[in-house]
Every structure is written in C-alpha cells, then in structure tokens.
Amino acid sequence: MAAGGLGSCCWSTLSYTSHFQVRTSSLVVKAPRGRLVTGKPLRRSFVIKAEVKYVNGEEAKQLVAVEGYSVVDVRDTSQFERAHIKSCYHIPLFIENKDNDIGTIIKRTLHNNFSGLFYGLSFTKPNPEFVQTVKSQLSPDSKVLIVCQEGLRSAAAADKLDQAGFENIACITSGLQSVKPGTFESVGSTELQDAGKAGLVTVQGDISRVLGAILVCAFLFITFFPDLAEKIIGLIPI
C-alpha cells in the first residue's frame, strides 16, 4: 500500500510458551529516497484454552486409574450420602438454602410440599464459595474429573473452573446415572446410578407420580383461578 510517496510492509513471527501463542509484528516504512524506517514491534497475545473433556463411565474410570485424575463430586449432600465414589472430594455446586426472607420462605415451603416430598430434592442455592473451595483443595494444573448425577451440574462446574484457570477438566457426559454398577468403588447405601432417586416416588412408584401430578395441578388451579375453584369446592357435598 502506498500514500504520498510512502510505501509500507509488515511481517510477523510466532513464538510459543506453555500457555500462550504470541505474535510479534514489525512495521517497515519506505521513505521517499529509499531509506527504511523500522517501527516498534507490535505484540499481540492469543490465549489457547484447553477444552473440557466429556467422557463415558468407562473412559472416566481410565482417567482416574491410569492418568491420575482427582474426582470432584458437585452434587448436594443428600445425593452424595446415598452413594459416592470412594476417596473423592465433595464440593457441592449448590448448597441448602436456609435464608429466611419472605420470598425464600414461600419458595421453600412450596418446594418441600411438592418436589421435596415426592422426589427428595433439597431446596438449594448456588454455592458462592465453590471455586475458592476447589482451589483450596486442588491446584489449577491438577487433572480433575467432575461428577454429578445427571451431567448438568458437572458441566456448569466445569465452566466455572475453566474460567478460573483450571486446564485439565473432564466430565461424565450423562452423569453418574449412566455409570454401570462396579465401574467405580463406591461408598453409600445404594448404587451410584440410583443416588438421585428419593422421596415418595421411590416408595409408591407410579401411584405417587400420578398423585403428585394431580396435587400440583390442583394447587396451580386454585392459585390462578381462586373464584372458580371456590365454586367447584362449593358443589362438593359434605
């Protein structure tokens, strides 16, 4: 490119470190009488980020047994206590929500009367100390296998640790519910794949599912159509 009798060109070289690819560029300008003027080098840095590995149960077993990955279980306490991989770190992504403001009390009451009662799910909130707790147990260059029950929480946890600088992260694609019995040595009262099952659903099976659905629908109907619900209730003979 030329302008006002000046011509210019530039070149670049690449250098590598363990974490960064660094591009260095220099600008050369040709003056009217052929004199070369070299500008200051321009440095641009490009961060090369490692990708999170998504593996199945057998592959996860190899990562732990052969490659030395540490297991971080991010499930809530209730699921962890039912069954967990032996010698893993338990650092929940969500913790029990014990806040006592009006909004939280109402949400917790509704949760405990429905999801909590029928499916054994705890009322939780994000753990604000999750990343810091992991860092206190493992260094960012550690090899970490993150596990949860269905695979969603582990993916979210992996994203947080990736942003925090952890470089070797793996997750089980569909969570511990997809792991075959005997894949890992486990501790607890049930198998790893069954640790997410709790509440009345496990006791009464299909009857509880149907009853739970009916109660939820009735609750929503009364909430959104109170006048009509009152009329219907008034037609019921006592």
PDB file of C-alpha atoms in Angstrom:
ATOM      1  CA  MET A   1       0.000   0.000   0.000  1.00  0.00           C
ATOM      2  CA  ALA A   2       1.352   3.461  -0.859  1.00  0.00           C
ATOM      3  CA  ALA A   3       0.308   7.003   0.032  1.00  0.00           C
ATOM      4  CA  GLY A   4       2.077  10.346  -0.571  1.00  0.00           C
ATOM      5  CA  GLY A   5       5.191   8.656  -1.878  1.00  0.00           C
ATOM      6  CA  LEU A   6       5.452   6.318   1.089  1.00  0.00           C
ATOM      7  CA  GLY A   7       5.322   2.543   0.945  1.00  0.00           C
ATOM      8  CA  SER A   8       4.973   0.165   3.832  1.00  0.00           C
ATOM      9  CA  CYS A   9       5.022  -3.534   4.615  1.00  0.00           C
ATOM     10  CA  CYS A  10       4.921  -5.611   7.761  1.00  0.00           C
ATOM     11  CA  TRP A  11       5.950  -9.079   8.834  1.00  0.00           C
ATOM     12  CA  SER A  12       5.231 -11.218  11.857  1.00  0.00           C
ATOM     13  CA  THR A  13       6.782 -14.103  13.730  1.00  0.00           C
ATOM     14  CA  LEU A  14       5.245 -16.597  16.106  1.00  0.00           C
ATOM     15  CA  SER A  15       6.657 -17.741  19.416  1.00  0.00           C
ATOM     16  CA  TYR A  16       5.131 -20.180  21.872  1.00  0.00           C
ATOM     17  CA  THR A  17       5.026 -20.651  25.609  1.00  0.00           C
ATOM     18  CA  SER A  18       3.223 -23.386  27.514  1.00  0.00           C
ATOM     19  CA  HIS A  19       0.012 -21.356  27.707  1.00  0.00           C
ATOM     20  CA  PHE A  20       0.195 -18.607  25.103  1.00  0.00           C
ATOM     21  CA  GLN A  21       0.785 -18.221  21.413  1.00  0.00           C
ATOM     22  CA  VAL A  22       2.444 -14.789  20.999  1.00  0.00           C
ATOM     23  CA  ARG A  23       2.507 -12.988  17.647  1.00  0.00           C
ATOM     24  CA  THR A  24       5.170 -10.259  17.191  1.00  0.00           C
ATOM     25  CA  SER A  25       4.784  -7.862  14.238  1.00  0.00           C
ATOM     26  CA  SER A  26       7.134  -5.144  12.963  1.00  0.00           C
ATOM     27  CA  LEU A  27       6.233  -2.267  10.688  1.00  0.00           C
ATOM     28  CA  VAL A  28       8.670  -1.159   7.961  1.00  0.00           C
ATOM     29  CA  VAL A  29       8.113   2.141   6.143  1.00  0.00           C
ATOM     30  CA  LYS A  30       9.963   3.126   2.950  1.00  0.00           C
ATOM     31  CA  ALA A  31      10.835   6.834   2.840  1.00  0.00           C
ATOM     32  CA  PRO A  32      10.828   8.812  -0.467  1.00  0.00           C
ATOM     33  CA  ARG A  33      14.602   8.415  -1.028  1.00  0.00           C
ATOM     34  CA  GLY A  34      14.668   4.710  -0.300  1.00  0.00           C
ATOM     35  CA  ARG A  35      15.607   4.985   3.382  1.00  0.00           C
ATOM     36  CA  LEU A  36      13.981   2.254   5.519  1.00  0.00           C
ATOM     37  CA  VAL A  37      12.370   3.207   8.786  1.00  0.00           C
ATOM     38  CA  THR A  38      11.522   0.364  11.147  1.00  0.00           C
ATOM     39  CA  GLY A  39       8.726   0.894  13.637  1.00  0.00           C
ATOM     40  CA  LYS A  40       8.463  -0.580  17.110  1.00  0.00           C
ATOM     41  CA  PRO A  41       7.393  -4.226  17.341  1.00  0.00           C
ATOM     42  CA  LEU A  42       3.678  -4.808  17.841  1.00  0.00           C
ATOM     43  CA  ARG A  43       2.840  -7.627  20.218  1.00  0.00           C
ATOM     44  CA  ARG A  44      -0.437  -9.478  20.197  1.00  0.00           C
ATOM     45  CA  SER A  45      -1.228 -12.311  22.592  1.00  0.00           C
ATOM     46  CA  PHE A  46      -3.686 -15.119  21.937  1.00  0.00           C
ATOM     47  CA  VAL A  47      -4.727 -17.353  24.824  1.00  0.00           C
ATOM     48  CA  ILE A  48      -5.034 -21.005  23.881  1.00  0.00           C
ATOM     49  CA  LYS A  49      -7.640 -22.567  26.179  1.00  0.00           C
ATOM     50  CA  ALA A  50      -7.929 -26.265  26.807  1.00  0.00           C
ATOM     51  CA  GLU A  51     -11.288 -27.862  26.093  1.00  0.00           C
ATOM     52  CA  VAL A  52     -13.289 -29.750  28.710  1.00  0.00           C
ATOM     53  CA  LYS A  53     -13.292 -33.493  28.039  1.00  0.00           C
ATOM     54  CA  TYR A  54     -16.688 -35.220  28.019  1.00  0.00           C
ATOM     55  CA  VAL A  55     -16.350 -38.956  28.575  1.00  0.00           C
ATOM     56  CA  ASN A  56     -18.466 -42.002  29.375  1.00  0.00           C
ATOM     57  CA  GLY A  57     -18.217 -44.089  32.533  1.00  0.00           C
ATOM     58  CA  GLU A  58     -15.520 -46.460  31.304  1.00  0.00           C
ATOM     59  CA  GLU A  59     -13.405 -43.627  29.935  1.00  0.00           C
ATOM     60  CA  ALA A  60     -13.800 -41.772  33.234  1.00  0.00           C
ATOM     61  CA  LYS A  61     -12.554 -44.851  35.063  1.00  0.00           C
ATOM     62  CA  GLN A  62      -9.406 -44.846  32.913  1.00  0.00           C
ATOM     63  CA  LEU A  63      -8.801 -41.162  33.570  1.00  0.00           C
ATOM     64  CA  VAL A  64      -8.813 -41.841  37.308  1.00  0.00           C
ATOM     65  CA  ALA A  65      -6.966 -45.164  37.345  1.00  0.00           C
ATOM     66  CA  VAL A  66      -4.378 -44.515  34.621  1.00  0.00           C
ATOM     67  CA  GLU A  67      -3.999 -40.745  34.196  1.00  0.00           C
ATOM     68  CA  GLY A  68      -4.371 -39.777  37.844  1.00  0.00           C
ATOM     69  CA  TYR A  69      -7.448 -37.568  37.671  1.00  0.00           C
ATOM     70  CA  SER A  70      -8.919 -36.458  41.012  1.00  0.00           C
ATOM     71  CA  VAL A  71     -12.698 -36.793  41.368  1.00  0.00           C
ATOM     72  CA  VAL A  72     -14.731 -33.765  42.484  1.00  0.00           C
ATOM     73  CA  ASP A  73     -18.379 -34.567  43.306  1.00  0.00           C
ATOM     74  CA  VAL A  74     -20.547 -31.444  42.943  1.00  0.00           C
ATOM     75  CA  ARG A  75     -23.900 -32.954  43.997  1.00  0.00           C
ATOM     76  CA  ASP A  76     -25.861 -31.885  47.057  1.00  0.00           C
ATOM     77  CA  THR A  77     -25.269 -33.590  50.386  1.00  0.00           C
ATOM     78  CA  SER A  78     -28.300 -35.906  50.221  1.00  0.00           C
ATOM     79  CA  GLN A  79     -27.290 -37.487  46.900  1.00  0.00           C
ATOM     80  CA  PHE A  80     -23.659 -37.653  47.952  1.00  0.00           C
ATOM     81  CA  GLU A  81     -24.511 -39.533  51.135  1.00  0.00           C
ATOM     82  CA  ARG A  82     -26.627 -42.108  49.271  1.00  0.00           C
ATOM     83  CA  ALA A  83     -23.659 -43.066  47.094  1.00  0.00           C
ATOM     84  CA  HIS A  84     -20.362 -41.538  46.023  1.00  0.00           C
ATOM     85  CA  ILE A  85     -17.043 -42.565  44.501  1.00  0.00           C
ATOM     86  CA  LYS A  86     -14.560 -43.589  47.175  1.00  0.00           C
ATOM     87  CA  SER A  87     -11.860 -41.011  48.027  1.00  0.00           C
ATOM     88  CA  CYS A  88     -13.490 -38.217  46.011  1.00  0.00           C
ATOM     89  CA  TYR A  89     -13.702 -34.545  47.002  1.00  0.00           C
ATOM     90  CA  HIS A  90     -17.240 -33.389  47.866  1.00  0.00           C
ATOM     91  CA  ILE A  91     -17.625 -29.739  46.889  1.00  0.00           C
ATOM     92  CA  PRO A  92     -21.298 -29.041  46.063  1.00  0.00           C
ATOM     93  CA  LEU A  93     -22.144 -26.563  43.329  1.00  0.00           C
ATOM     94  CA  PHE A  94     -25.415 -25.837  45.169  1.00  0.00           C
ATOM     95  CA  ILE A  95     -25.947 -25.717  48.918  1.00  0.00           C
ATOM     96  CA  GLU A  96     -29.073 -25.861  51.068  1.00  0.00           C
ATOM     97  CA  ASN A  97     -30.907 -22.546  51.088  1.00  0.00           C
ATOM     98  CA  LYS A  98     -31.660 -21.594  54.702  1.00  0.00           C
ATOM     99  CA  ASP A  99     -32.400 -17.925  54.037  1.00  0.00           C
ATOM    100  CA  ASN A 100     -35.389 -16.568  55.962  1.00  0.00           C
ATOM    101  CA  ASP A 101     -36.668 -13.690  53.865  1.00  0.00           C
ATOM    102  CA  ILE A 102     -40.358 -13.882  52.935  1.00  0.00           C
ATOM    103  CA  GLY A 103     -39.772 -14.764  49.282  1.00  0.00           C
ATOM    104  CA  THR A 104     -37.403 -17.606  50.135  1.00  0.00           C
ATOM    105  CA  ILE A 105     -39.712 -18.984  52.846  1.00  0.00           C
ATOM    106  CA  ILE A 106     -42.621 -19.158  50.385  1.00  0.00           C
ATOM    107  CA  LYS A 107     -40.485 -20.842  47.692  1.00  0.00           C
ATOM    108  CA  ARG A 108     -39.021 -23.297  50.205  1.00  0.00           C
ATOM    109  CA  THR A 109     -42.485 -24.225  51.520  1.00  0.00           C
ATOM    110  CA  LEU A 110     -43.804 -24.875  48.019  1.00  0.00           C
ATOM    111  CA  HIS A 111     -40.694 -26.846  47.134  1.00  0.00           C
ATOM    112  CA  ASN A 112     -40.803 -29.017  50.254  1.00  0.00           C
ATOM    113  CA  ASN A 113     -44.503 -29.817  49.782  1.00  0.00           C
ATOM    114  CA  PHE A 114     -44.081 -30.961  46.206  1.00  0.00           C
ATOM    115  CA  SER A 115     -40.630 -31.577  44.670  1.00  0.00           C
ATOM    116  CA  GLY A 116     -39.055 -32.185  48.053  1.00  0.00           C
ATOM    117  CA  LEU A 117     -41.792 -34.543  49.231  1.00  0.00           C
ATOM    118  CA  PHE A 118     -42.207 -36.606  46.076  1.00  0.00           C
ATOM    119  CA  TYR A 119     -38.715 -36.536  44.595  1.00  0.00           C
ATOM    120  CA  GLY A 120     -36.495 -35.991  47.617  1.00  0.00           C
ATOM    121  CA  LEU A 121     -34.898 -32.855  46.181  1.00  0.00           C
ATOM    122  CA  SER A 122     -33.300 -30.369  48.553  1.00  0.00           C
ATOM    123  CA  PHE A 123     -34.123 -26.652  48.335  1.00  0.00           C
ATOM    124  CA  THR A 124     -30.795 -25.144  47.288  1.00  0.00           C
ATOM    125  CA  LYS A 125     -28.999 -22.051  46.060  1.00  0.00           C
ATOM    126  CA  PRO A 126     -25.658 -21.576  44.237  1.00  0.00           C
ATOM    127  CA  ASN A 127     -22.590 -22.129  46.401  1.00  0.00           C
ATOM    128  CA  PRO A 128     -20.737 -18.779  46.385  1.00  0.00           C
ATOM    129  CA  GLU A 129     -17.550 -20.437  47.675  1.00  0.00           C
ATOM    130  CA  PHE A 130     -17.432 -23.238  45.084  1.00  0.00           C
ATOM    131  CA  VAL A 131     -14.429 -22.123  43.033  1.00  0.00           C
ATOM    132  CA  GLN A 132     -12.454 -20.944  46.048  1.00  0.00           C
ATOM    133  CA  THR A 133     -13.065 -24.245  47.851  1.00  0.00           C
ATOM    134  CA  VAL A 134     -11.860 -26.243  44.846  1.00  0.00           C
ATOM    135  CA  LYS A 135      -8.748 -24.064  44.648  1.00  0.00           C
ATOM    136  CA  SER A 136      -8.046 -24.717  48.326  1.00  0.00           C
ATOM    137  CA  GLN A 137      -8.043 -28.472  47.636  1.00  0.00           C
ATOM    138  CA  LEU A 138      -6.538 -28.689  44.138  1.00  0.00           C
ATOM    139  CA  SER A 139      -4.129 -26.565  42.118  1.00  0.00           C
ATOM    140  CA  PRO A 140      -5.216 -25.218  38.697  1.00  0.00           C
ATOM    141  CA  ASP A 141      -2.824 -27.593  36.916  1.00  0.00           C
ATOM    142  CA  SER A 142      -4.450 -30.643  38.559  1.00  0.00           C
ATOM    143  CA  LYS A 143      -6.323 -33.190  36.463  1.00  0.00           C
ATOM    144  CA  VAL A 144      -9.950 -33.006  37.608  1.00  0.00           C
ATOM    145  CA  LEU A 145     -12.909 -35.277  36.849  1.00  0.00           C
ATOM    146  CA  ILE A 146     -16.139 -33.529  37.846  1.00  0.00           C
ATOM    147  CA  VAL A 147     -19.196 -35.687  38.543  1.00  0.00           C
ATOM    148  CA  CYS A 148     -22.870 -35.105  39.327  1.00  0.00           C
ATOM    149  CA  GLN A 149     -25.996 -37.220  38.933  1.00  0.00           C
ATOM    150  CA  GLU A 150     -27.320 -36.152  35.510  1.00  0.00           C
ATOM    151  CA  GLY A 151     -24.375 -34.302  33.939  1.00  0.00           C
ATOM    152  CA  LEU A 152     -25.813 -30.765  34.078  1.00  0.00           C
ATOM    153  CA  ARG A 153     -24.227 -29.553  37.306  1.00  0.00           C
ATOM    154  CA  SER A 154     -20.847 -31.008  36.377  1.00  0.00           C
ATOM    155  CA  ALA A 155     -20.930 -29.142  33.043  1.00  0.00           C
ATOM    156  CA  ALA A 156     -21.742 -25.890  34.865  1.00  0.00           C
ATOM    157  CA  ALA A 157     -18.993 -26.557  37.414  1.00  0.00           C
ATOM    158  CA  ALA A 158     -16.502 -27.310  34.636  1.00  0.00           C
ATOM    159  CA  ASP A 159     -17.266 -23.967  33.021  1.00  0.00           C
ATOM    160  CA  LYS A 160     -16.618 -22.142  36.311  1.00  0.00           C
ATOM    161  CA  LEU A 161     -13.310 -23.938  36.880  1.00  0.00           C
ATOM    162  CA  ASP A 162     -12.270 -23.402  33.271  1.00  0.00           C
ATOM    163  CA  GLN A 163     -12.789 -19.659  33.717  1.00  0.00           C
ATOM    164  CA  ALA A 164     -10.822 -19.844  36.977  1.00  0.00           C
ATOM    165  CA  GLY A 165      -7.769 -21.209  35.159  1.00  0.00           C
ATOM    166  CA  PHE A 166      -8.053 -24.989  35.561  1.00  0.00           C
ATOM    167  CA  GLU A 167      -6.529 -26.626  32.472  1.00  0.00           C
ATOM    168  CA  ASN A 168      -7.309 -30.345  32.699  1.00  0.00           C
ATOM    169  CA  ILE A 169     -11.024 -30.884  33.279  1.00  0.00           C
ATOM    170  CA  ALA A 170     -13.250 -33.827  32.395  1.00  0.00           C
ATOM    171  CA  CYS A 171     -16.944 -34.623  32.958  1.00  0.00           C
ATOM    172  CA  ILE A 172     -19.090 -37.744  32.581  1.00  0.00           C
ATOM    173  CA  THR A 173     -21.494 -36.867  29.763  1.00  0.00           C
ATOM    174  CA  SER A 174     -24.746 -38.080  31.339  1.00  0.00           C
ATOM    175  CA  GLY A 175     -23.600 -38.099  34.942  1.00  0.00           C
ATOM    176  CA  LEU A 176     -23.389 -40.915  37.459  1.00  0.00           C
ATOM    177  CA  GLN A 177     -26.851 -42.145  36.490  1.00  0.00           C
ATOM    178  CA  SER A 178     -25.234 -43.573  33.335  1.00  0.00           C
ATOM    179  CA  VAL A 179     -22.392 -45.368  35.117  1.00  0.00           C
ATOM    180  CA  LYS A 180     -22.667 -49.167  35.244  1.00  0.00           C
ATOM    181  CA  PRO A 181     -22.520 -50.870  38.662  1.00  0.00           C
ATOM    182  CA  GLY A 182     -18.959 -51.739  39.630  1.00  0.00           C
ATOM    183  CA  THR A 183     -17.298 -49.144  37.381  1.00  0.00           C
ATOM    184  CA  PHE A 184     -16.045 -47.237  40.424  1.00  0.00           C
ATOM    185  CA  GLU A 185     -15.529 -48.341  44.002  1.00  0.00           C
ATOM    186  CA  SER A 186     -18.312 -46.528  45.802  1.00  0.00           C
ATOM    187  CA  VAL A 187     -19.470 -45.739  49.320  1.00  0.00           C
ATOM    188  CA  GLY A 188     -23.102 -45.489  50.439  1.00  0.00           C
ATOM    189  CA  SER A 189     -26.380 -47.330  50.797  1.00  0.00           C
ATOM    190  CA  THR A 190     -27.172 -47.620  47.073  1.00  0.00           C
ATOM    191  CA  GLU A 191     -25.527 -47.774  43.649  1.00  0.00           C
ATOM    192  CA  LEU A 192     -24.134 -44.603  42.091  1.00  0.00           C
ATOM    193  CA  GLN A 193     -26.719 -44.605  39.287  1.00  0.00           C
ATOM    194  CA  ASP A 194     -29.578 -44.737  41.826  1.00  0.00           C
ATOM    195  CA  ALA A 195     -28.366 -41.993  44.158  1.00  0.00           C
ATOM    196  CA  GLY A 196     -30.722 -39.466  42.568  1.00  0.00           C
ATOM    197  CA  LYS A 197     -33.827 -41.468  43.413  1.00  0.00           C
ATOM    198  CA  ALA A 198     -35.578 -40.471  46.633  1.00  0.00           C
ATOM    199  CA  GLY A 199     -38.873 -39.305  48.107  1.00  0.00           C
ATOM    200  CA  LEU A 200     -42.302 -40.905  47.827  1.00  0.00           C
ATOM    201  CA  VAL A 201     -41.678 -41.756  44.185  1.00  0.00           C
ATOM    202  CA  THR A 202     -39.267 -44.496  45.207  1.00  0.00           C
ATOM    203  CA  VAL A 203     -41.735 -45.901  47.750  1.00  0.00           C
ATOM    204  CA  GLN A 204     -45.017 -45.812  45.880  1.00  0.00           C
ATOM    205  CA  GLY A 205     -43.831 -45.752  42.266  1.00  0.00           C
ATOM    206  CA  ASP A 206     -46.358 -44.826  39.615  1.00  0.00           C
ATOM    207  CA  ILE A 207     -49.115 -44.092  42.156  1.00  0.00           C
ATOM    208  CA  SER A 208     -47.007 -41.341  43.722  1.00  0.00           C
ATOM    209  CA  ARG A 209     -46.194 -39.870  40.330  1.00  0.00           C
ATOM    210  CA  VAL A 210     -49.858 -39.639  39.404  1.00  0.00           C
ATOM    211  CA  LEU A 211     -50.857 -38.305  42.827  1.00  0.00           C
ATOM    212  CA  GLY A 212     -48.057 -35.756  42.719  1.00  0.00           C
ATOM    213  CA  ALA A 213     -49.144 -34.536  39.291  1.00  0.00           C
ATOM    214  CA  ILE A 214     -52.763 -34.204  40.480  1.00  0.00           C
ATOM    215  CA  LEU A 215     -51.738 -32.216  43.557  1.00  0.00           C
ATOM    216  CA  VAL A 216     -49.536 -29.893  41.531  1.00  0.00           C
ATOM    217  CA  CYS A 217     -52.344 -29.262  39.028  1.00  0.00           C
ATOM    218  CA  ALA A 218     -54.851 -28.665  41.838  1.00  0.00           C
ATOM    219  CA  PHE A 219     -52.501 -26.221  43.525  1.00  0.00           C
ATOM    220  CA  LEU A 220     -51.938 -24.275  40.314  1.00  0.00           C
ATOM    221  CA  PHE A 221     -55.681 -24.217  39.560  1.00  0.00           C
ATOM    222  CA  ILE A 222     -56.519 -22.828  42.996  1.00  0.00           C
ATOM    223  CA  THR A 223     -53.697 -20.282  42.707  1.00  0.00           C
ATOM    224  CA  PHE A 224     -54.661 -18.887  39.293  1.00  0.00           C
ATOM    225  CA  PHE A 225     -58.451 -19.421  39.370  1.00  0.00           C
ATOM    226  CA  PRO A 226     -59.452 -18.940  43.038  1.00  0.00           C
ATOM    227  CA  ASP A 227     -63.069 -17.845  42.318  1.00  0.00           C
ATOM    228  CA  LEU A 228     -63.788 -20.788  40.048  1.00  0.00           C
ATOM    229  CA  ALA A 229     -62.094 -23.169  42.463  1.00  0.00           C
ATOM    230  CA  GLU A 230     -64.291 -21.889  45.305  1.00  0.00           C
ATOM    231  CA  LYS A 231     -67.437 -22.535  43.237  1.00  0.00           C
ATOM    232  CA  ILE A 232     -66.321 -26.082  42.413  1.00  0.00           C
ATOM    233  CA  ILE A 233     -65.486 -26.822  46.039  1.00  0.00           C
ATOM    234  CA  GLY A 234     -68.931 -25.485  46.998  1.00  0.00           C
ATOM    235  CA  LEU A 235     -70.570 -28.144  44.799  1.00  0.00           C
ATOM    236  CA  ILE A 236     -68.914 -30.971  46.704  1.00  0.00           C
ATOM    237  CA  PRO A 237     -71.378 -32.459  49.221  1.00  0.00           C
ATOM    238  CA  ILE A 238     -70.070 -32.580  52.771  1.00  0.00           C
TER     239      ILE A 238
END
